Coordinates of C-alpha atoms in Angstrom, one line a residue:
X1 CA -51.0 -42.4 -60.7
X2 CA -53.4 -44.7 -59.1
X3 CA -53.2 -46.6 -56.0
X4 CA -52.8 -50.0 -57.9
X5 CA -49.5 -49.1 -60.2
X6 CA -48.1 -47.1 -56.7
X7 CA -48.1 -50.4 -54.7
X8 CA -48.2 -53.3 -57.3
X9 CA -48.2 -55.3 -53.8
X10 CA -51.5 -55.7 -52.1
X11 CA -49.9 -55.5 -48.6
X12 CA -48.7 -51.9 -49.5
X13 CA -51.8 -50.9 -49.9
X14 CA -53.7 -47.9 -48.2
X15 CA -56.8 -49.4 -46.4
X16 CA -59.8 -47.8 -46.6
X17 CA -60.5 -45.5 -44.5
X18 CA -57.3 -44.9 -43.1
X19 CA -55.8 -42.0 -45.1
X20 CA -51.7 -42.7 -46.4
X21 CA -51.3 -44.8 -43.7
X22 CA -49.9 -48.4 -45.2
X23 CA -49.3 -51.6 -43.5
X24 CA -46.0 -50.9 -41.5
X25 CA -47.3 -47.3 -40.4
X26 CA -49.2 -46.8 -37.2
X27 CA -53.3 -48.3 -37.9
X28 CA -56.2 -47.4 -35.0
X29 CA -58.0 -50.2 -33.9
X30 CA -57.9 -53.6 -32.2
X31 CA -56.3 -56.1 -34.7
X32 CA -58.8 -58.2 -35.4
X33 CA -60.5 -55.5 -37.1
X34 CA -58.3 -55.0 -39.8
X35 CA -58.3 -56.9 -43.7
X36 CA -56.8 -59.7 -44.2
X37 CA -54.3 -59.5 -41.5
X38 CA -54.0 -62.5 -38.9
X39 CA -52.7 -61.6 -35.4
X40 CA -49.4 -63.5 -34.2
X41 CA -49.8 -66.1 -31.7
X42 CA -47.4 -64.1 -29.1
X43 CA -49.5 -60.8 -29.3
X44 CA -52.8 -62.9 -28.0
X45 CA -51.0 -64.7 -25.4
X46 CA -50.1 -67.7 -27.0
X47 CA -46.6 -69.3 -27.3
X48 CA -43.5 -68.2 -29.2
X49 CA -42.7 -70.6 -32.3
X50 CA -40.1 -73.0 -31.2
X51 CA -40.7 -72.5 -27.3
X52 CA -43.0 -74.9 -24.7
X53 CA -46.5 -73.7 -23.7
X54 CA -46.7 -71.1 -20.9
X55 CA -48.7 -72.2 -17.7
X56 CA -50.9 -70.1 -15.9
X57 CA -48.5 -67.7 -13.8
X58 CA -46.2 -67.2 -16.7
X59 CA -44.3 -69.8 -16.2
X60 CA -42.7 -72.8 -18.2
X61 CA -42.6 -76.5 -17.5
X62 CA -40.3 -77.4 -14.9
X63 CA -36.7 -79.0 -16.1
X64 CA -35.5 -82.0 -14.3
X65 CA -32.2 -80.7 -15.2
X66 CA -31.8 -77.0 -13.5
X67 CA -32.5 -78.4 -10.3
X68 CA -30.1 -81.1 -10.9
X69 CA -27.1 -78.7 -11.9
X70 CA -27.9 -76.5 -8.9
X71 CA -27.4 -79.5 -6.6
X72 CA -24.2 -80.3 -8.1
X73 CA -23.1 -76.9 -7.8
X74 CA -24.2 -76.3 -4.4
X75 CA -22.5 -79.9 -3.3
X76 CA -19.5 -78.7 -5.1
X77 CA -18.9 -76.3 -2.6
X78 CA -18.0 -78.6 0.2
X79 CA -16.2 -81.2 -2.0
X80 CA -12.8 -81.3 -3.7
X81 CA -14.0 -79.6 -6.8
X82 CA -14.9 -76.3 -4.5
X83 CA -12.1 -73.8 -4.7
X84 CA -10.2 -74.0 -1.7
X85 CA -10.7 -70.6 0.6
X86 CA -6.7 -69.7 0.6
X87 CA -7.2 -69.7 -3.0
X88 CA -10.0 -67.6 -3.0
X89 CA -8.3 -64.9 -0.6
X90 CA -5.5 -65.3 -3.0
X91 CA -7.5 -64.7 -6.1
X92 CA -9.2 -61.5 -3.9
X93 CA -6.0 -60.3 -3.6
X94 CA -5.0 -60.1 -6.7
X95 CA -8.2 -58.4 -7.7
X96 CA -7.9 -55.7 -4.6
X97 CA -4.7 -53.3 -6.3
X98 CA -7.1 -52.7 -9.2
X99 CA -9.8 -51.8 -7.0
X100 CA -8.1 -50.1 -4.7
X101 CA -6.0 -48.0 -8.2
X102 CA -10.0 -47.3 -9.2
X103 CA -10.9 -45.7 -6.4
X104 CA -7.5 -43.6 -6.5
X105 CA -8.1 -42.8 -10.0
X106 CA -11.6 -42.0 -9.3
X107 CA -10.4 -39.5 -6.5
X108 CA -8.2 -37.5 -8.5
X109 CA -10.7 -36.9 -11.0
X110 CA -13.5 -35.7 -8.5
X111 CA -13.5 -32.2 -9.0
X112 CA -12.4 -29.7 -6.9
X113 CA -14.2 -27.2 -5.0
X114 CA -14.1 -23.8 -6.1
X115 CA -14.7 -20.7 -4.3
X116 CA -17.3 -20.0 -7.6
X117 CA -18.9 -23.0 -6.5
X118 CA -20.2 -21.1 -3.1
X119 CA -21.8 -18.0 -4.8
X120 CA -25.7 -18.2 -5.6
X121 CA -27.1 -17.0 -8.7
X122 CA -28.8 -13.7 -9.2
X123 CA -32.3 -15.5 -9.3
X124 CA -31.7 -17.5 -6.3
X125 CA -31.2 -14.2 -4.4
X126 CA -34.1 -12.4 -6.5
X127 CA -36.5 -15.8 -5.2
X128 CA -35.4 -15.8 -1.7
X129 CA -33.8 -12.2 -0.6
X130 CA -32.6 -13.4 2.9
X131 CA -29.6 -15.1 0.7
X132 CA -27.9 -12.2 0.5
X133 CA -27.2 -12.0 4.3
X134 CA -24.7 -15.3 3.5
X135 CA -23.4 -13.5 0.4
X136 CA -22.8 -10.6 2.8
X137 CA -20.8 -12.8 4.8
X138 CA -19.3 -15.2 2.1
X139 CA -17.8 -11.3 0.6
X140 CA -16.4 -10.8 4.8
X141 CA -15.3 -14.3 4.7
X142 CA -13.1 -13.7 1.5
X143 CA -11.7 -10.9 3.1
X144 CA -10.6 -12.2 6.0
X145 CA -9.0 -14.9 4.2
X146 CA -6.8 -12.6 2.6
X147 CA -6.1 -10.6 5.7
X148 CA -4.9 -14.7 7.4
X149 CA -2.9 -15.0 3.9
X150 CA -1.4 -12.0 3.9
X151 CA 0.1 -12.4 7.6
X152 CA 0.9 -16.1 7.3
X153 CA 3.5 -14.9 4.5
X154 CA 4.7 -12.0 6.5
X155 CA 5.2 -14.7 9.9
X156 CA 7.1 -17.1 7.2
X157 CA 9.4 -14.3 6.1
X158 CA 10.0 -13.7 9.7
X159 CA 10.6 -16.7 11.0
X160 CA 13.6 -17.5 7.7
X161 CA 15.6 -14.7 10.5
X162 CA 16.5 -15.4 13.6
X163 CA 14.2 -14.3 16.1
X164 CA 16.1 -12.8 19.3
X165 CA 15.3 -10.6 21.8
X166 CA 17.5 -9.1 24.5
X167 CA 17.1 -9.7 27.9
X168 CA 19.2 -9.7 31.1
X169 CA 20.7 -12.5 33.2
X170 CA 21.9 -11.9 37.1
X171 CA 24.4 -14.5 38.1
X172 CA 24.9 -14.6 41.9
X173 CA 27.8 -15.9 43.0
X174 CA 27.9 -16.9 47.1
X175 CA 30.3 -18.8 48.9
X176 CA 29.9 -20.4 52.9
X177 CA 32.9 -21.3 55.2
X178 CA 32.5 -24.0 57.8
X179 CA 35.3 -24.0 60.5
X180 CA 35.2 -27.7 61.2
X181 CA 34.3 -29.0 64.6
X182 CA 35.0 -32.2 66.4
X183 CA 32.2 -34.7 67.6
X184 CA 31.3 -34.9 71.3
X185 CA 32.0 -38.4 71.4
X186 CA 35.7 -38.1 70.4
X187 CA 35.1 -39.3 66.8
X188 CA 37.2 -38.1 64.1
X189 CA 37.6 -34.7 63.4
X190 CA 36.3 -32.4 60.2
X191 CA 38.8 -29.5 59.4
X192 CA 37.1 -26.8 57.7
X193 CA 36.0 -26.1 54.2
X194 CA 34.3 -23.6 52.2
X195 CA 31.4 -24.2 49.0
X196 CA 31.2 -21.9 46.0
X197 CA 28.1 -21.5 44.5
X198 CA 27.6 -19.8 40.7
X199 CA 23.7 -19.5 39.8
X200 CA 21.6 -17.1 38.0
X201 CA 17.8 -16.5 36.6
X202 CA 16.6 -13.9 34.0
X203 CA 15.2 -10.7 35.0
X204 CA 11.4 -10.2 35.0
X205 CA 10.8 -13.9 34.4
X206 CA 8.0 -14.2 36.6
X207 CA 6.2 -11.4 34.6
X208 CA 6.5 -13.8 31.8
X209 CA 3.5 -16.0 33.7
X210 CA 2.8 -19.9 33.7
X211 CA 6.3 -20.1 31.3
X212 CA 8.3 -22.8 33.0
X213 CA 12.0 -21.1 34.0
X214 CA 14.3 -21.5 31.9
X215 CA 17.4 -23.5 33.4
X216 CA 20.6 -21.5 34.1
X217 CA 23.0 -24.1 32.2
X218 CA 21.3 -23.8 29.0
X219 CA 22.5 -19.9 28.6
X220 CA 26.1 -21.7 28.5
X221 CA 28.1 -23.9 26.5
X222 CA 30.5 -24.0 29.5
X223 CA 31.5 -23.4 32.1
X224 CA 35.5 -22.8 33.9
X225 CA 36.1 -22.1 37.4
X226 CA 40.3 -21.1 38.1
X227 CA 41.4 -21.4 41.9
X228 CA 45.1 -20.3 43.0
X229 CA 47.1 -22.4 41.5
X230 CA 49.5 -21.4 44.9
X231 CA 47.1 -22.9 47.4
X232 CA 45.4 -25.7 45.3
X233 CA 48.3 -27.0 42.9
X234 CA 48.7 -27.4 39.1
X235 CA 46.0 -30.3 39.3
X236 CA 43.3 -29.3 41.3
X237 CA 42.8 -25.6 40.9
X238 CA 40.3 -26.2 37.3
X239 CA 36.8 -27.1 37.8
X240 CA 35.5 -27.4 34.1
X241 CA 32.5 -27.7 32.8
X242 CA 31.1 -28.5 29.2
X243 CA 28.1 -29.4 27.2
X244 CA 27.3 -32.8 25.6
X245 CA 24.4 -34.3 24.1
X246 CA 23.5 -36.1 26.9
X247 CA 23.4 -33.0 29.2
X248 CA 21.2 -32.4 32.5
X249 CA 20.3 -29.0 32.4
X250 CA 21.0 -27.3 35.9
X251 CA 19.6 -24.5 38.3
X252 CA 23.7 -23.9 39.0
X253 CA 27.6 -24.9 39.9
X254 CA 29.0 -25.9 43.5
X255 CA 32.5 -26.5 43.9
X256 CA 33.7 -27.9 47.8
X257 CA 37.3 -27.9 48.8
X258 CA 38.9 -27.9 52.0
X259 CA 40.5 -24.8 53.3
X260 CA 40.3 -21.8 55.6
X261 CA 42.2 -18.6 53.5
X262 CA 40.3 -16.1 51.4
X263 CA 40.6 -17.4 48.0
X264 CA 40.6 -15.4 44.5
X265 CA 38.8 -17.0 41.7
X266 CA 38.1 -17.1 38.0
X267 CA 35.0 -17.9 36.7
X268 CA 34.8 -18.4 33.0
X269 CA 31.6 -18.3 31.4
X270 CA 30.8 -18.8 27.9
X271 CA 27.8 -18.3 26.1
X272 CA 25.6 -20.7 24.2
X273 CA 24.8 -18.3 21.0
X274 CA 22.5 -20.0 18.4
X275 CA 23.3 -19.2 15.6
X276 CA 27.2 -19.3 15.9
X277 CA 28.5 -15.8 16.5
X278 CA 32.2 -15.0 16.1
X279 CA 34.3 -12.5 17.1
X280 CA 35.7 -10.5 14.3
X281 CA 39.5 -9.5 13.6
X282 CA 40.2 -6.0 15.7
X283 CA 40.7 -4.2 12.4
X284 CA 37.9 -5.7 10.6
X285 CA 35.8 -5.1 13.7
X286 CA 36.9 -1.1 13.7
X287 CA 36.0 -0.9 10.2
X288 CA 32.9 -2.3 10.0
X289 CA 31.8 -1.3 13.5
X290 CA 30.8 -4.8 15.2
X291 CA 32.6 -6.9 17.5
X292 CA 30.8 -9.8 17.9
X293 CA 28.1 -11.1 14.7
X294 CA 27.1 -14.2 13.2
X295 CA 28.4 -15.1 9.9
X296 CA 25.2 -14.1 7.6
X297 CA 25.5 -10.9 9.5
X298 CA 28.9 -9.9 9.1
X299 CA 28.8 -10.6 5.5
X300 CA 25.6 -8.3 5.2
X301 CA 28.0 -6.0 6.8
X302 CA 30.8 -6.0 4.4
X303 CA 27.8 -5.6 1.8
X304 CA 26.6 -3.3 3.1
X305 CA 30.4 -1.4 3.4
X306 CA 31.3 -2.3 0.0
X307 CA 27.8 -0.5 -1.7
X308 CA 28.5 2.6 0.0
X309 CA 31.9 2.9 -0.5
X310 CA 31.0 1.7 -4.1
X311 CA 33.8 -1.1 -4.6
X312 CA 32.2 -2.8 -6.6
X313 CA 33.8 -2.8 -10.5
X314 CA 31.6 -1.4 -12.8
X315 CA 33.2 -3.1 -15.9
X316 CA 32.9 -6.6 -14.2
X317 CA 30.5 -7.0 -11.6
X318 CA 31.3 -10.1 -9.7
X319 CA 34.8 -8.2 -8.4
X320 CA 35.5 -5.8 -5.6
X321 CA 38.3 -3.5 -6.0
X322 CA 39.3 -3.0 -2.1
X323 CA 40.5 0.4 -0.9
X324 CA 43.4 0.9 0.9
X325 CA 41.7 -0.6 4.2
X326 CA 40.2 -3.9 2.8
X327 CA 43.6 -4.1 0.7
X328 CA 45.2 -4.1 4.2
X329 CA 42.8 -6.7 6.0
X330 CA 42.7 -9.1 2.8
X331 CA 46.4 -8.1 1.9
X332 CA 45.1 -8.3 -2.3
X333 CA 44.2 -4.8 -4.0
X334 CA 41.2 -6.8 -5.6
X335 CA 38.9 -10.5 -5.3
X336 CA 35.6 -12.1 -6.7
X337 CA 32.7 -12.1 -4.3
X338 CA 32.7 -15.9 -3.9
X339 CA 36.2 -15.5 -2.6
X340 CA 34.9 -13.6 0.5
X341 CA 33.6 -16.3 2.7
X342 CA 36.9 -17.9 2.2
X343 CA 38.7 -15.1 2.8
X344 CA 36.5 -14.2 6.3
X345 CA 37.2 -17.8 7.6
X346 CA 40.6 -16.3 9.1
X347 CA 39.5 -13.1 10.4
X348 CA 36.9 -14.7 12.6
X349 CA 37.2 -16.3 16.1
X350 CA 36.1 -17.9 18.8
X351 CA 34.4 -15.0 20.7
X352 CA 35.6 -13.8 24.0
X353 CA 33.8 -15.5 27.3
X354 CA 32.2 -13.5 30.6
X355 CA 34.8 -13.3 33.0
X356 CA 34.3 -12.9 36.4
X357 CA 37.0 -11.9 38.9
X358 CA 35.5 -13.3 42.8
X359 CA 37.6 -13.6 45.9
X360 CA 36.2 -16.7 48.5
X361 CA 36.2 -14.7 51.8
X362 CA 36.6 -17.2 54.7
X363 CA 37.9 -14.6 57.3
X364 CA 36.6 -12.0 59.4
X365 CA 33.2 -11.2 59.9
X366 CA 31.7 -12.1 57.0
X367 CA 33.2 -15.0 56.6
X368 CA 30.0 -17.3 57.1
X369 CA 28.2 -16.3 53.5
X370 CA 29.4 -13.4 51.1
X371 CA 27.5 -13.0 47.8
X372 CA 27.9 -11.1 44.9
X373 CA 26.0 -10.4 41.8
X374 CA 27.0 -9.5 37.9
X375 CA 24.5 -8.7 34.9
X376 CA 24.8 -9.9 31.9
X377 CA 23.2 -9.1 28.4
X378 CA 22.3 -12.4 26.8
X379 CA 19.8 -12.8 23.1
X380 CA 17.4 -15.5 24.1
X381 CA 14.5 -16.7 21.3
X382 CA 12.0 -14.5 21.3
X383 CA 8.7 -15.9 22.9
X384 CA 6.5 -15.0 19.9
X385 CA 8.0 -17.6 17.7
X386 CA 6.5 -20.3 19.8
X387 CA 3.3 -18.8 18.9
X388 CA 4.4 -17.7 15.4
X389 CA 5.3 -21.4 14.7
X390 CA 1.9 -23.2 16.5
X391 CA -0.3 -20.6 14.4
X392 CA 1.3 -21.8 11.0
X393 CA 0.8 -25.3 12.2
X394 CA -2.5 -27.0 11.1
X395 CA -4.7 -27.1 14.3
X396 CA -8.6 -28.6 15.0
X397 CA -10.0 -25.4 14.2
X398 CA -8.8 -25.4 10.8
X399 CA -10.1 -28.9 10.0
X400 CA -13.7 -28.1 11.5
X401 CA -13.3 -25.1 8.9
X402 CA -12.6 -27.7 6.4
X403 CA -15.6 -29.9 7.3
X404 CA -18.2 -26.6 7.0
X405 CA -16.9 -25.7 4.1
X406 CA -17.1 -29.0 2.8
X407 CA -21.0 -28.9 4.0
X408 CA -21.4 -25.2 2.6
X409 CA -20.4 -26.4 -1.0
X410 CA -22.6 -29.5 -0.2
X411 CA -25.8 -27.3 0.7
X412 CA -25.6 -24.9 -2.7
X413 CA -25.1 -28.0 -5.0
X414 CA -28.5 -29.0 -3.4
X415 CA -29.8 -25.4 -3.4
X416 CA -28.8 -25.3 -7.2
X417 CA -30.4 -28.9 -7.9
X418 CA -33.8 -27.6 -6.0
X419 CA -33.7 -24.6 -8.2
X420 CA -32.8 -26.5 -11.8
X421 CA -36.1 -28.6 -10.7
X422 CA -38.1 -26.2 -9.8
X423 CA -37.5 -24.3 -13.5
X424 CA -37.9 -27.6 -15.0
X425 CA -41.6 -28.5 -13.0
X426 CA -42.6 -24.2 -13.7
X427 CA -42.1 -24.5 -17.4
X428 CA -44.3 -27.7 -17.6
X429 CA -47.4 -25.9 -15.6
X430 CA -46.8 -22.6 -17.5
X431 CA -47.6 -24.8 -20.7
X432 CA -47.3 -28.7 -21.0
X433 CA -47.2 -29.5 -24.4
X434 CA -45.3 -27.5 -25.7
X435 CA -42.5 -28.6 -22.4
X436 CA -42.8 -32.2 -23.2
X437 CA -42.3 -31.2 -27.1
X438 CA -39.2 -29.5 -26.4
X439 CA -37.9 -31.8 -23.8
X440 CA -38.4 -34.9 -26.1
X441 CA -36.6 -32.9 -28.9
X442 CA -33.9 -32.2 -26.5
X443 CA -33.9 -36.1 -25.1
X444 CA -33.7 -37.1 -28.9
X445 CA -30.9 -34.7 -29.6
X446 CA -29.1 -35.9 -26.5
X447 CA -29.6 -39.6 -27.0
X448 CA -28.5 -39.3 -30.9
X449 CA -25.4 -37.5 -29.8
X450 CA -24.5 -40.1 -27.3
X451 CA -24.9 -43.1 -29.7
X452 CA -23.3 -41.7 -32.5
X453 CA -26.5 -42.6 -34.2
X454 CA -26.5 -41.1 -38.3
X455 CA -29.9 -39.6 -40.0
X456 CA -32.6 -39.3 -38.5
X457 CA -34.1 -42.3 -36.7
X458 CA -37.3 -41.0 -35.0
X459 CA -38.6 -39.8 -38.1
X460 CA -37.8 -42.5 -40.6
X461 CA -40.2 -44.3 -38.5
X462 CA -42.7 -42.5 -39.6
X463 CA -44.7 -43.5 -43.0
X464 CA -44.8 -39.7 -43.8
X465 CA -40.8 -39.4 -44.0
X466 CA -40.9 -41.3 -47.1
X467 CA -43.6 -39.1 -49.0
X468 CA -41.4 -36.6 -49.1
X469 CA -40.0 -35.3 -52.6
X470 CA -36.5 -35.5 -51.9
X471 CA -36.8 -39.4 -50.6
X472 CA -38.7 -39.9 -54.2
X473 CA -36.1 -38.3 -56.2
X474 CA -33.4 -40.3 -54.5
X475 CA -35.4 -43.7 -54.5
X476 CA -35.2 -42.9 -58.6
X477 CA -32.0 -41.7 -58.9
X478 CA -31.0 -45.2 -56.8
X479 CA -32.9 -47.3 -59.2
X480 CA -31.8 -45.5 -61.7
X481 CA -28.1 -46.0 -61.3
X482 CA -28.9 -49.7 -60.2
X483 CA -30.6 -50.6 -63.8
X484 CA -27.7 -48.6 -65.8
X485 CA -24.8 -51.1 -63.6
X486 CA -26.7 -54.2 -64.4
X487 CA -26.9 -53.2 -67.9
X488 CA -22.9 -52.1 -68.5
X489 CA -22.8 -55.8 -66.6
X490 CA -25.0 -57.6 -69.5
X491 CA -23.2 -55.4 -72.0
X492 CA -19.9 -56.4 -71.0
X493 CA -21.1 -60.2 -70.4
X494 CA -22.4 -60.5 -73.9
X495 CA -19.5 -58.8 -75.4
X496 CA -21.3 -56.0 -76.8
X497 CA -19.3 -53.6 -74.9
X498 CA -15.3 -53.6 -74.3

C-alpha cells in the first residue's frame, strides 16, 4: 500500500526525511524549517487570538478599572459597607470548632510509636557497626522494662491488702500534787490540787529518721478517764474524749481537779483500727481461733474452716451444710453462702478497749510526781506504702523518659530517611539510565494509580502506538461495525428491511 491511499490527507503525510513520524508525532528541527507548516503567533512571541498586545516586560495594558475596584474595596473597609469587627470575631468563631475538631481528628490518626519503630535494619548495622552498641542497649532497655512491669503489678496487688505492720506504743501516765499555799500579801488562798497526765510515743521512732512523729491522739478514736465516783460525784468523775472531723491531733490528755487523797482511776482507751476490726462472738472466736479481725478477714476465716472441714455440698455448691458446731453458732443445720455476711452481722462487736487501772498518789513521799508506764501492741500503716504509692505515681523522671524516647523514635525515622536516600542516590551512580528508566516507570505506575487513569496514556502519545497490529485490527473491526449499523439504519429507513 502506498503512502498516498494510507493518508488520503496531505497533513498525514510522512515528510521526507523523517522516517514514520507524521504531523502530530514528535519532528526535529526549528519550525520554520518544516513544509508547509506556518508557526502560531503565541509560539514566536506574539499575542494570543482574542487577547491585547503584550508590552515589553510581559505585561498588558494597564486597566482604568482594577485600580478603581481596589480603591473601592480598600475604602470599604473603613466605611459602613466593611464588616463590622464583632462580626468578624463572630464569624471566627464559628469557624474555630471545625478547626479545632481537625486538628483533634488529625491527632488521633497520627500513628503511634512502636517499639519496632526503634530497631535498625540489618544493613544500617552492616554500614555503620558502632549501631549495635544502642541495639545492645535498646535489648537491656527492654528488659528492664519488663523487670519495672513486672513489680509495678506485684506493688498494685499489694497495695488492694491492707498494709500493717506491728509496732509498740508506751503510754506514760504521771500525775503531780500541789499542796496549795497562801500569798505573802494576805491574798486569797489556793487549796491544793493534783494534774493527770496520759501521753505516749512509738518505740524506736527516732530510728525511723527525718519522719515527723506521729501524734499520740491519732492511735485512738477515744479516749475515757473514770475518777471515784465517792470523792468526785455522779457528774464530775467522766472526762471523755472523742474524735470528730474537725479534730486537733494532740501530744496527750491533762485532767486538773482539786483535791489532796490518793485517787484510783480508769483510763479507757480505744483504738483507732483502719479497716474496722470487730470482736468476734466467744464461741465463734474459739472455733475459728481469732479474737479480734476485720470483716474480709474473718470471712476468709470461716472459708478457710469450711474447705477443710469440707462443708461445702457437693450436689449444690452454693450451700454449706454446718456441723454440729456452726449448726450451734448459726442455730440452722444448713445456709447459702450469700446468707453468711448476714448471718455474721450478729456475732460481731464492738471490740474491747485498753484499760488501764492507775491510782493518783498525792500522799507520802512520792506524792510530788509518780509515773507509770504500759505497752501496748498497736498495727500502724506500714511506711513502704508511702513509697509504694509515690513510685506508681507518674513523676518528672518518667516524662523526661517520655521526651527521649520521643527524640530516639525521631532520630531513626531520620536515620531511615538518610538511608532510603542514600540507596536511591547509589543506584543512580552505579548506572543512570537505566535508574531514571525504572524510576520514571515506577513514577508512571504511581501517578496512573493515583488518578484512576484507564489505558495507557504515556504511550498513546506516541505515533508508534498506533502502528501496532492489534490497533489496526481494531480500527477495522470499528469501522467495520460502524458501516454494517448505518446500513441496517438505511435498510430499515427505506423499508427494505423489517
Amino acid at each position: 500500500m502506498s503512502q498516498a491511499s494510507r493518508f488520503p490527507n496531505p497533513m498525514q503525510r510522512p515528510y521526507a526525511g523523517h522516517g514514520q513520524q507524521n504531523y502530530m508525532g514528535s519532528m526535529p528541527g526549528p519550525p520554520q524549517q518544516r513544509p508547509n507548516f506556518s508557526p502560531a503567533p503565541h509560539m514566536t512571541g506574539g499575542p494570543m487570538p482574542g487577547q491585547p498586545p503584550r508590552f515589553p516586560g510581559g505585561q498588558y495594558p494597564h486597566n482604568p478599572h482594577v485600580g478603581k475596584t481596589k480603591e473601592k474595596s480598600e475604602k470599604g473597609k473603613g466605611g459602613r459597607s466593611a464588616i463590622p469587627t464583632a462580626l468578624q470575631h463572630a464569624l471566627e468563631s464559628k469557624k474555630r470548632p471545625h478547626m479545632d475538631k481537625n486538628m483533634q481528628q488529625a491527632n488521633r490518626n497520627k500513628k503511634k510509636p512502636r517499639i519496632a519503630d526503634k530497631i535498625l535494619s540489618q544493613k544500617i548495622r552492616q554500614l555503620v557497626p558502632e549501631s549495635q552498641a544502642y541495639m545492645d542497649l535498646l535489648a537491656f532497655e527492654r528488659k528492664l522494662d519488663a523487670t519495672i512491669q513486672r513489680k509495678k503489678l506485684d506493688i498494685q496487688e499489694a497495695l488492694k491488702r491492707p498494709m500493717k505492720q506491728k509496732r509498740k506504743l508506751r503510754i506514760f501516765i504521771s500525775n503531780t500534787f500541789n499542796p496549795g499555799r497562801q500569798d505573802a500579801d494576805g491574798g486569797e488562798e489556793t487549796g491544793p490540787w493534783w494534774e493527770l497526765r496520759v501521753e505516749g510515743r512509738l518505740l524506736d521512732e527516732n530510728a525511723e529518721g527525718s519522719k515527723p512523729k506521729q501524734k499520740f491522739s491519732t492511735f485512738f478514736k477515744s479516749l475515757v478517764i473514770e475518777l471515784d465516783k465517792e470523792l468526785y460525784g455522779p457528774d464530775n468523775h467522766l472526762v471523755e474524749w472523742h474524735r470528730t472531723a474537725k479534730t486537733n491531733e494532740t501530744d496527750g490528755f491533762q485532767v486538773k481537779r482539786a483535791g489532796d487523797q490518793n485517787v484510783k482511776c480508769t483510763v479507757l482507751l480505744m483504738l483507732d483500727y483502719n479497716p474496722l476490726k470487730y470482736k468476734l462472738d466467744h464461741r465463734l472466736a474459739r472455733l475459728l481461733g481469732i479474737h479480734t479481725e476485720s470483716r474480709p478477714q474473718i470471712i476468709n476465716a470461716l472459708w478457710q474452716y469450711i474447705k477443710q472441714h469440707k462443708l461445702q455440698d457437693p450436689n449444690e455448691r452454693e450451700f454449706v451444710n454446718c456441723d454440729k458446731f456452726l449448726a450451734q453458732i448459726f442455730d440452722m443445720p444448713r445456709l447459702k453462702f450469700a446468707e453468711l455476711p448476714a448471718r455474721l452481722h450478729s456475732l460481731l462487736m464492738a471490740p474491747d478497749p485498753i484499760v488501764i487501772n492507775h491510782t493518783i498518789v498525792v500522799e507520802g513521799p512520792d506524792a510530788a510526781k509518780k509515773a507509770a508506764a504500759y505497752d501496748v501492741e498497736i498495727e500502724i500503716d506500714d511506711p513502704n506504702k508511702a513509697q509504694m504509692n509515690a513510685f506508681m505515681m507518674p513523676s518528672k523522671s518518667q516524662q523526661e523518659i517520655a521526651a527521649n524516647e520521643a527524640k530516639i523514635y525521631d532520630t531513626v525515622e531520620q536515620i531511615n530517611s538518610l538511608k532510603t536516600s542514600r540507596e536511591f542516590y547509589l543506584s543512580f551512580s552505579e548506572n543512570p539510565q537505566e535508574f531514571i528508566t525504572n524510576w520514571l516507570i515506577s513514577q508512571s505506575r504511581d501517578l496512573k494509580t493515583m488518578t484512576d487513569v484507564v489505558g495507557q496514556p504515556e504511550e498513546e502519545r506516541r505515533a508508534e502506538f498506533y502502528y501496532n497490529a492489534n490497533i489496526q485490527e481494531g480500527v477495522s473491526r470499528y469501522f467495520y461495525n460502524k458501516v454494517n449499523e448505518r446500513k441496517d439504519e438505511i435498510e430499515k429507513h427505506l423499508g427494505f428491511k423489517n
